[in-house]
Every structure is written in structure tokens, then in C-alpha cells.
Coordinates of C-alpha atoms in Angstrom, one line a residue:
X1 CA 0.0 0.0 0.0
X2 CA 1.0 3.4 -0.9
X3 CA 2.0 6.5 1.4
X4 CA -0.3 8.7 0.4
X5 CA -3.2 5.7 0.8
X6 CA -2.1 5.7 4.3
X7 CA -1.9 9.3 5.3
X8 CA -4.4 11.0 2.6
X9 CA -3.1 15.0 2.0
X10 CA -5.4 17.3 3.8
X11 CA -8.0 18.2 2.2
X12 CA -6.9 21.8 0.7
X13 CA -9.2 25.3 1.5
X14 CA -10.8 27.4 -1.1
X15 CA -8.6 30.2 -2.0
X16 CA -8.7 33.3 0.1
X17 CA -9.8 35.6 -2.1
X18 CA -12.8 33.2 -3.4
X19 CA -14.3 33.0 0.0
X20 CA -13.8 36.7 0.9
X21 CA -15.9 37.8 -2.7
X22 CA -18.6 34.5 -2.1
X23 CA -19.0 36.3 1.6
X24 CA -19.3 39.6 0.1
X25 CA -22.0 38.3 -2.1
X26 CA -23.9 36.9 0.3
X27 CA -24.2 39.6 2.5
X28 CA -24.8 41.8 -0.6
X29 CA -27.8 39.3 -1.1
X30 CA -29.2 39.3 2.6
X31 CA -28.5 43.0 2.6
X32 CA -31.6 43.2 -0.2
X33 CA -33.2 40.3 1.1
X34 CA -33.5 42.6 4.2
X35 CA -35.0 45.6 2.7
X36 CA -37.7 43.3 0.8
X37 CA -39.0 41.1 3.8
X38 CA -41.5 42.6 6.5
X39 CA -45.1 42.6 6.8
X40 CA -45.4 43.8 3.5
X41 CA -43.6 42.0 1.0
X42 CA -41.8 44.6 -1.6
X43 CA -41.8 43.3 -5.4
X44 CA -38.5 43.8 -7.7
X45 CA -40.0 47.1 -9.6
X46 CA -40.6 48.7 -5.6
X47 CA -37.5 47.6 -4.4
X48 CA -35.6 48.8 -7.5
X49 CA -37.6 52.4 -7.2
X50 CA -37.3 52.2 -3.6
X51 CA -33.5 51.8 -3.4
X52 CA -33.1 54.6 -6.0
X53 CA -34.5 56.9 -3.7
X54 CA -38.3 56.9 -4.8
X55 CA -41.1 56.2 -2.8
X56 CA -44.5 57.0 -4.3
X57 CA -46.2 53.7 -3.5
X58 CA -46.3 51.8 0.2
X59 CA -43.9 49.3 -1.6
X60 CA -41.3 51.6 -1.8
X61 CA -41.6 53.8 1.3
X62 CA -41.3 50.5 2.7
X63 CA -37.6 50.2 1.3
X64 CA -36.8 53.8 2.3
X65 CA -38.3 52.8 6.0
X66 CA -36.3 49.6 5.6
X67 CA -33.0 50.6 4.8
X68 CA -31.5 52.1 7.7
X69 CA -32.3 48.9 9.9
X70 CA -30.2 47.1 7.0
X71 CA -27.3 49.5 7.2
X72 CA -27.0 48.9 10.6
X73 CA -27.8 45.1 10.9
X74 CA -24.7 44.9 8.7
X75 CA -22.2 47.4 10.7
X76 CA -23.6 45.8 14.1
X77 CA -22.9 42.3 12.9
X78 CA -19.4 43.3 11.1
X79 CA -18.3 45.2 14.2
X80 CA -19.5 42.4 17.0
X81 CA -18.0 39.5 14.6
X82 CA -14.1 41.4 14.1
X83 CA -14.5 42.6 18.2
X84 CA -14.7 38.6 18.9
X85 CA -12.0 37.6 16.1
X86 CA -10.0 40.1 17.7
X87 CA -10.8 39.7 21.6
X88 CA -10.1 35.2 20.6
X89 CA -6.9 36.4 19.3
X90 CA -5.5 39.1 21.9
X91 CA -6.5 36.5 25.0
X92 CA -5.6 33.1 22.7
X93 CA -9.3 32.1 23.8
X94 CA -11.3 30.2 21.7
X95 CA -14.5 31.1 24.0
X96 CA -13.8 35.0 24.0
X97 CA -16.3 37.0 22.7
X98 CA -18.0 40.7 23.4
X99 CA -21.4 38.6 25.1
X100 CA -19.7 35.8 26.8
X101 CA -16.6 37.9 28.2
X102 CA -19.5 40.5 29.7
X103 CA -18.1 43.4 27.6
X104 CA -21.5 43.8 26.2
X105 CA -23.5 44.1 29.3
X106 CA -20.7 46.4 31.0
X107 CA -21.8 49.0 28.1
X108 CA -25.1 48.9 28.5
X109 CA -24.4 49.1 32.3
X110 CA -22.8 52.2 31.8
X111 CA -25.8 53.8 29.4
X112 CA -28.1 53.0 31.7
X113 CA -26.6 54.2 35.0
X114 CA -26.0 57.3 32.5
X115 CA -29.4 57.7 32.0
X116 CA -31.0 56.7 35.3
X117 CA -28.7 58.6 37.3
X118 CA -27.2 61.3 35.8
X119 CA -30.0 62.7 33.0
X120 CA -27.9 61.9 29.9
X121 CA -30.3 62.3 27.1
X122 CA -28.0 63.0 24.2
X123 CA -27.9 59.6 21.7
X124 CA -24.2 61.3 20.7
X125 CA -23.5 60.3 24.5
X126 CA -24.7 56.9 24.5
X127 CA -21.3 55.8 22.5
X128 CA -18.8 57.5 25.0
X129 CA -21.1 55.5 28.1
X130 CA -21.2 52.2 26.0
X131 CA -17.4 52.7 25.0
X132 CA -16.2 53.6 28.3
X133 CA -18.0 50.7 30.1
X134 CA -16.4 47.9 27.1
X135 CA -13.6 49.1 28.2
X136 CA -13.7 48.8 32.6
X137 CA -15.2 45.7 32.0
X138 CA -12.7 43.9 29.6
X139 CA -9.6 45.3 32.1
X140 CA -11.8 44.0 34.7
X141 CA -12.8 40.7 33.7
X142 CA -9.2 40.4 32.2
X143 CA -7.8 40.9 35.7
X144 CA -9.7 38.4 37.5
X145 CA -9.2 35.9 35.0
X146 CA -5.5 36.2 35.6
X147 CA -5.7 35.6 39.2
X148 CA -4.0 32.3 40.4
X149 CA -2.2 29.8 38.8
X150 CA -1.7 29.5 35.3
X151 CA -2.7 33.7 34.7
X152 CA -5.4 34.2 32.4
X153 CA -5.8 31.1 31.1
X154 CA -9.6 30.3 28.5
X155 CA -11.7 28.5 31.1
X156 CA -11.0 30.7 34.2
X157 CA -11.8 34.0 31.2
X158 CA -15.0 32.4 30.5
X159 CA -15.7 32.2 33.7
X160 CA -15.0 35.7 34.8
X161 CA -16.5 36.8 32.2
X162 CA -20.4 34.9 32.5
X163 CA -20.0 36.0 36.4
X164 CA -19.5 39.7 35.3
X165 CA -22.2 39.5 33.0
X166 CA -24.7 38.4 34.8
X167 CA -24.1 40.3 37.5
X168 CA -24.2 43.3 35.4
X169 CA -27.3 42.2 33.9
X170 CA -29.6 42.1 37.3
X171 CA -27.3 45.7 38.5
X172 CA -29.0 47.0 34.9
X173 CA -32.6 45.6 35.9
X174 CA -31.8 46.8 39.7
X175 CA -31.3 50.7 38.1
X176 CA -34.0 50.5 35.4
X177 CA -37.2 48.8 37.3
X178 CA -37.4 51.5 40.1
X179 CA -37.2 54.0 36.9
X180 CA -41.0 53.5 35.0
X181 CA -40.0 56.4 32.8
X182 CA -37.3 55.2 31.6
X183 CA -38.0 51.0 31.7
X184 CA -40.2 50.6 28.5
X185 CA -37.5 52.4 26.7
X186 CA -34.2 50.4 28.3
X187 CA -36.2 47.2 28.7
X188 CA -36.4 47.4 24.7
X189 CA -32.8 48.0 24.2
X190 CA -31.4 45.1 26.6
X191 CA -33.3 42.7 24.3
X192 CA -30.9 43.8 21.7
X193 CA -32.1 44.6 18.4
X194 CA -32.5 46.9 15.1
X195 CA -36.1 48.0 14.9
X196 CA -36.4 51.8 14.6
X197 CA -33.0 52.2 13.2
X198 CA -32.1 55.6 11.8
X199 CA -29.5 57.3 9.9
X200 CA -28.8 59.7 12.6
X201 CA -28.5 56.6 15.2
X202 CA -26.0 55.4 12.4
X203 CA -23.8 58.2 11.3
X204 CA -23.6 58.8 15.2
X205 CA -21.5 55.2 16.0
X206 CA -20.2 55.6 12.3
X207 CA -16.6 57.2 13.3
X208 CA -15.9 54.9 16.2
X209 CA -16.6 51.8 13.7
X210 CA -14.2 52.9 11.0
X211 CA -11.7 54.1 13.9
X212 CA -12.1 50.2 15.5
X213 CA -11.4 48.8 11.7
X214 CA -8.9 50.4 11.0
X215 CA -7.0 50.1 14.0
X216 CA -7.9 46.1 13.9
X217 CA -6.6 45.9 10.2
X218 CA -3.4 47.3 11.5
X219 CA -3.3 45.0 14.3
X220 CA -3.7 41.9 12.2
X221 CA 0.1 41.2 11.7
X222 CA 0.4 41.9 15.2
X223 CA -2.1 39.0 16.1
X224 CA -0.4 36.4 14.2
X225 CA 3.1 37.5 16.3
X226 CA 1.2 37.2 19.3
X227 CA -0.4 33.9 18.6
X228 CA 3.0 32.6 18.8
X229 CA 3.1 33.3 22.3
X230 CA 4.6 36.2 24.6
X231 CA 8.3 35.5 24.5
X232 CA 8.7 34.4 20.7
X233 CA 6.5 37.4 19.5
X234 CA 8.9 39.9 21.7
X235 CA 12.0 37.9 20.3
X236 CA 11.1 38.8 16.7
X237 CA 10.8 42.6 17.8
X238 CA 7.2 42.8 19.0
X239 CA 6.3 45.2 22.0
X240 CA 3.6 42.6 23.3
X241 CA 2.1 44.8 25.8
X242 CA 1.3 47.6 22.6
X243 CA 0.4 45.6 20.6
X244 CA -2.4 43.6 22.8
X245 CA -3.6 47.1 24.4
X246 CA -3.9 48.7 20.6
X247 CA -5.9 45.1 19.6
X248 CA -7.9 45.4 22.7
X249 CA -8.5 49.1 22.0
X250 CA -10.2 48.4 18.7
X251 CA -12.7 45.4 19.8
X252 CA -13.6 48.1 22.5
X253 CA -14.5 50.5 20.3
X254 CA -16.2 48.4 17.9
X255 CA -18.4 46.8 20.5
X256 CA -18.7 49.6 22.6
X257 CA -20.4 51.1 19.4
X258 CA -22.6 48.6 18.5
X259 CA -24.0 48.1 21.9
X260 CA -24.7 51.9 21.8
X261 CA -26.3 51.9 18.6
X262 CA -28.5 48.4 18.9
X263 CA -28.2 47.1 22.8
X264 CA -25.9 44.0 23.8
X265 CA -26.1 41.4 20.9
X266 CA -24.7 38.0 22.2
X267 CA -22.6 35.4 20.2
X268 CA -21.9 36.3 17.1
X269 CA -18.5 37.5 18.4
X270 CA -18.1 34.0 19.0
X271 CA -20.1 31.6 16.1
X272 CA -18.2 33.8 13.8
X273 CA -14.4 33.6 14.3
X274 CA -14.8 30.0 14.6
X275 CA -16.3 29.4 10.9
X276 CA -14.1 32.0 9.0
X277 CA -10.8 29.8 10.7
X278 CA -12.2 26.6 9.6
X279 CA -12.4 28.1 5.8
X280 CA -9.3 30.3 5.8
X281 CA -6.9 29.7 8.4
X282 CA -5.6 31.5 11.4
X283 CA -3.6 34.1 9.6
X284 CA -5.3 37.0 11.1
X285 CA -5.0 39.3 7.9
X286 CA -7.7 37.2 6.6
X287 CA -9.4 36.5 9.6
X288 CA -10.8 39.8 10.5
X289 CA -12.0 40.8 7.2
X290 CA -13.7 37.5 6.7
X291 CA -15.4 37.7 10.1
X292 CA -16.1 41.1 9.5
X293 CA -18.8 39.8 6.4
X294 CA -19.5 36.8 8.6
X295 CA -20.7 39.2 11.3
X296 CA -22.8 41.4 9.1
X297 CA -24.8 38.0 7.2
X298 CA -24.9 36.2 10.3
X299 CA -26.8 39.8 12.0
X300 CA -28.7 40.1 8.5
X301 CA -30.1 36.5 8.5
X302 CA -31.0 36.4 12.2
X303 CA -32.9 39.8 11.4
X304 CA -34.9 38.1 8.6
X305 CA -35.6 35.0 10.8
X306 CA -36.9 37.3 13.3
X307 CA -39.1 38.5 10.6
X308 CA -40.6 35.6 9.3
X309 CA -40.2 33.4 12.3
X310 CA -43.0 35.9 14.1
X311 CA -44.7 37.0 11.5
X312 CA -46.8 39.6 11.5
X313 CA -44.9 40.3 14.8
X314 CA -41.1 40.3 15.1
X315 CA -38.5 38.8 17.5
X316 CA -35.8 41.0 18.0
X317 CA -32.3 40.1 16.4
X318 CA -30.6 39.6 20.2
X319 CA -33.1 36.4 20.9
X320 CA -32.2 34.7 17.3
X321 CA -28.3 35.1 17.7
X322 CA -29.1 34.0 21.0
X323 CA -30.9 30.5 20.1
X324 CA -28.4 30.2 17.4
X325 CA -25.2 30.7 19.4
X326 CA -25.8 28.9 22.5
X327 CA -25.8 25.4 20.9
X328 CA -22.2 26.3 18.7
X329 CA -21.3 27.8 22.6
X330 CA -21.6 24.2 24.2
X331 CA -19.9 22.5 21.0
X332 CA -17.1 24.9 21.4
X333 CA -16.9 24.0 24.8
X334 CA -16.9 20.3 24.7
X335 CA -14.2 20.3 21.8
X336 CA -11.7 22.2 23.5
X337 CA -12.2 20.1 26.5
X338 CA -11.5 16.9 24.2
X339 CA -8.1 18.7 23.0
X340 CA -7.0 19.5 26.7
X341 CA -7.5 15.8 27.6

């Protein structure tokens, strides 16, 4: 019998740049799937008007009406799924992800304490509160993790990181439910979701979005270093403590951002990362723009499910990723515990 009968080659990827374009594609495709599904169904002559700016039946003020909630469906789901590619590499956690890691639910901790407490009205101040509570929580939830033995290692990070999150979860519902003008409002927002977008609420997160891209697309190289571990990345000339706080910085600010913008949107930080590696790799300079499109379709699609699933009604995006994460969650988990045994 032959070598290659007994050990088979692996069975080789797609190329690169085939998978990126196909996930481009498909997003384009959910993108006008979006605008077209709702309670009214829009026909290919409104949603052709519609998207060039007419709207002189209901068909096509529905596109007009729908397009914002599209726009930011796809910059939500971009910006949650390159925070988790990012936060997976920077910790060298498979389980890291805005949600799990309680990044999510520290923003919205800080918007609503803003609110409740202090009379901050402003939307434009929602993204400094959401930003500035990512960013307590992750050094917070980073520094317990590394408490102990063995510093921050994934298991005792997930587990810092569900405490936190929960705990800021009923400290959220302890400021909101003495708070009845205010509770309808916030209650809404927890669930997570895109209903009532607008292009204000978009051009508002907007900056801090391109400023967490294009900071992460710098940081990619840097990843891959740091994936190598500590010592062999600052052998090869890497400041390691720069590079992780600039890495960090951006899944802040792109998090931070879409929690302001939509409310704390669970998993697809996680399901994400996970599926763009199995297709292309770990070489971060492909990672983060593939999980960047995996992000905005996965967003897209749970937004049409949400659609259709409770039609005429809706189920807010945050439940679907929800239902659909959990299960990959527990899959995730069991695997790596297979690997460490």
C-alpha cells in the first residue's frame, strides 16, 4: 500500500480571495433580502424604485423605511464578529467574545446608570457610556481571570466573564425597574435589536466603527506574532504589551459602538471567528475581514428570521443570535475540552 493511501493530504481550502468575494456576495444578497422582507412583501420594480431613492407607493416607502435597519444590521454584525476575532486572538481564547466575556452588558451598564442617574439624554453620548464601560469591563474581567495559577488562562476567562455578565445584567434591571419612565425604553434596548433604526443613530456610531477597523486591520500582523506566544513574539521585535492594548482598544471601540447603537447582541462575536478559521486559516490578515462579512450576514439573516419566524410580529435580532449561538457555545466548549485531555 502506498503513502499517500495511508496518510491522505489534507483536504486543501478554497482560496482566500474566493471565500472573501462569495461572503461579500452573500451579505450583498441578505443585505436586499433585508429591505424586501416585512409585513409587507416589496416586489422587484418597488425595491428597485425604492432603493433609488423613490417612494410614491407603500412598496417603496417600505424600502426607504427599511433601509437604515439594514445598514446597521450589517455594521452591528461586522463590528460584533471582528470585536470577537479580535478579543479570541488578543487573549488566545477560543470562548472570548464581546457577550460571553460580559463586555457587552458592562456597556449597556454604563448607558443605563447614565441615563437613570445622571439625565444623559443626548444619543451622541450613549457611545462615550457604551465605550467607556467595554472598556472597565474587559480590564476588569481580564484581571480576574489572571488571578491564580496558570494567569489568564480560557476556562477561568469564560468564567470571569459569565459571572460579570450576569451580574451586570440584574445591577442593569436593579437601576431600570425603580425607573417606569425610563424602563419601556431600556427594557427594549437590553433585548438587543435593530427595529427603529435611523440614519442619525448610524452616522452617530459611524466614526468609532471605522476608527475600530482600521485600528484592527493594523493589528492583524500583530495578532499572528502574538499567537505565537509572549516571548517568541517579543524575540522577533514585538512590544507585546502595545500591541495587545492597541488590539484590545479596537474590539472596544467596535463593541462599545454597537452596543450603543443596537443594545448587547450576544454570540456572534463567537459563532463567527470559529467558521471564518475553519475556511481560511488563522492568519489574522484574513481573519478579521472574513469575520467582519460573517458578522454582518450572520446579523442580516437572524434579522430576517426574526421577521418571518413571528410574523406579523417580530423577534428582536438579540433572541435569534441567542438561540443560534448557544448550541455552537456548548460545541465549542466540549471540543476544546476533548483537545485538553
Amino acid at each position: 500500500m502506498s503513502a499517500a493511501a495511508i496518510h491522505p493530504a489534507p483536504r486543501a481550502r478554497p482560496a482566500r480571495g474566493t471565500v472573501l468575494l462569495a461572503a461579500a456576495g452573500l451579505v450583498g444578497l441578505l443585505a436586499l433580502a433585508s429591505v424586501a422582507i416585512g409585513t409587507r412583501g416589496v416586489g422587484l420594480a418597488d425595491l428597485l424604485a425604492g432603493l433609488a431613492g423613490r417612494a410614491e407607493t407603500i412598496g417603496q416607502a417600505a424600502v426607504t423605511v427599511r433601509l437604515p435597519r439594514t445598514a446597521l444590521a450589517a455594521l452591528a454584525g461586522a463590528a460584533l464578529g471582528l470585536s470577537g476575532a479580535i478579543m479570541q486572538g488578543v487573549t488566545r481564547n477560543p470562548l472570548a467574545d464581546p457577550g460571553i466575556l460580559g463586555i457587552n452588558n458592562g456597556a449597556a451598564l454604563a448607558v443605563v446608570i447614565g441615563v437613570a442617574w445622571f439625565g444623559i439624554g443626548a444619543a451622541s453620548s450613549y457611545v462615550w457610556l457604551a465605550i467607556l464601560g467595554a472598556g472597565v469591563t474587559a480590564g476588569f474581567v481580564y484581571a480576574v481571570g489572571s488571578l491564580g495559577r496558570g494567569g489568564a488562562s480560557p476556562l477561568k476567562l469564560a468564567l470571569a466573564g459569565a459571572a460579570t455578565s450576569v451580574a451586570f445584567s440584574s445591577l442593569t434591571l436593579a437601576v431600570v425597574l425603580p425607573r417606569a419612565d425610563i424602563a419601556g425604553g431600556i427594557r427594549s434596548w437590553q433585548v438587543g435589536g435593530v427595529g427603529g433604526a435611523t440614519m442619525e443613530r448610524i452616522w452617530l456610531v459611524l466614526p468609532f466603527l471605522l476608527a475600530g477597523l482600521a485600528i484592527a486591520m493594523l493589528s492583524a500582523r500583530k495578532l499572528n506574532l502574538l499567537a505565537l506566544g509572549d516571548d517568541l513574539a517579543a524575540g522577533l521585535g514585538e512590544k507585546v504589551a502595545l500591541a495587545r492594548a492597541a488590539a484590545a482598544l479596537a474590539a472596544i471601540l467596535l463593541s462599545g459602538a454597537a452596543t450603543a447603537a443596537c443594545g448587547p447582541i450576544g454570540f456572534v462575536g463567537l459563532v463567527v471567528p470559529h467558521l471564518a478559521r475553519l475556511l481560511l486559516g488563522v492568519d489574522h490578515r484574513w481573519l478579521l475581514p472574513a469575520s467582519a462579512l460573517g458578522g454582518a450576514g450572520l446579523l442580516l439573516a437572524a434579522d430576517i428570521a426574526g421577521r418571518l419566524i413571528a410574523r406579523p410580529s417580530e423577534l428582536e435580532v438579540g433572541i435569534v443570535t441567542a438561540l443560534i449561538g448557544a448550541p455552537v457555545f456548548i460545541w465549542i466548549v466540549r471540543r476544546q475540552r476533548v483537545r485538553e485531555l
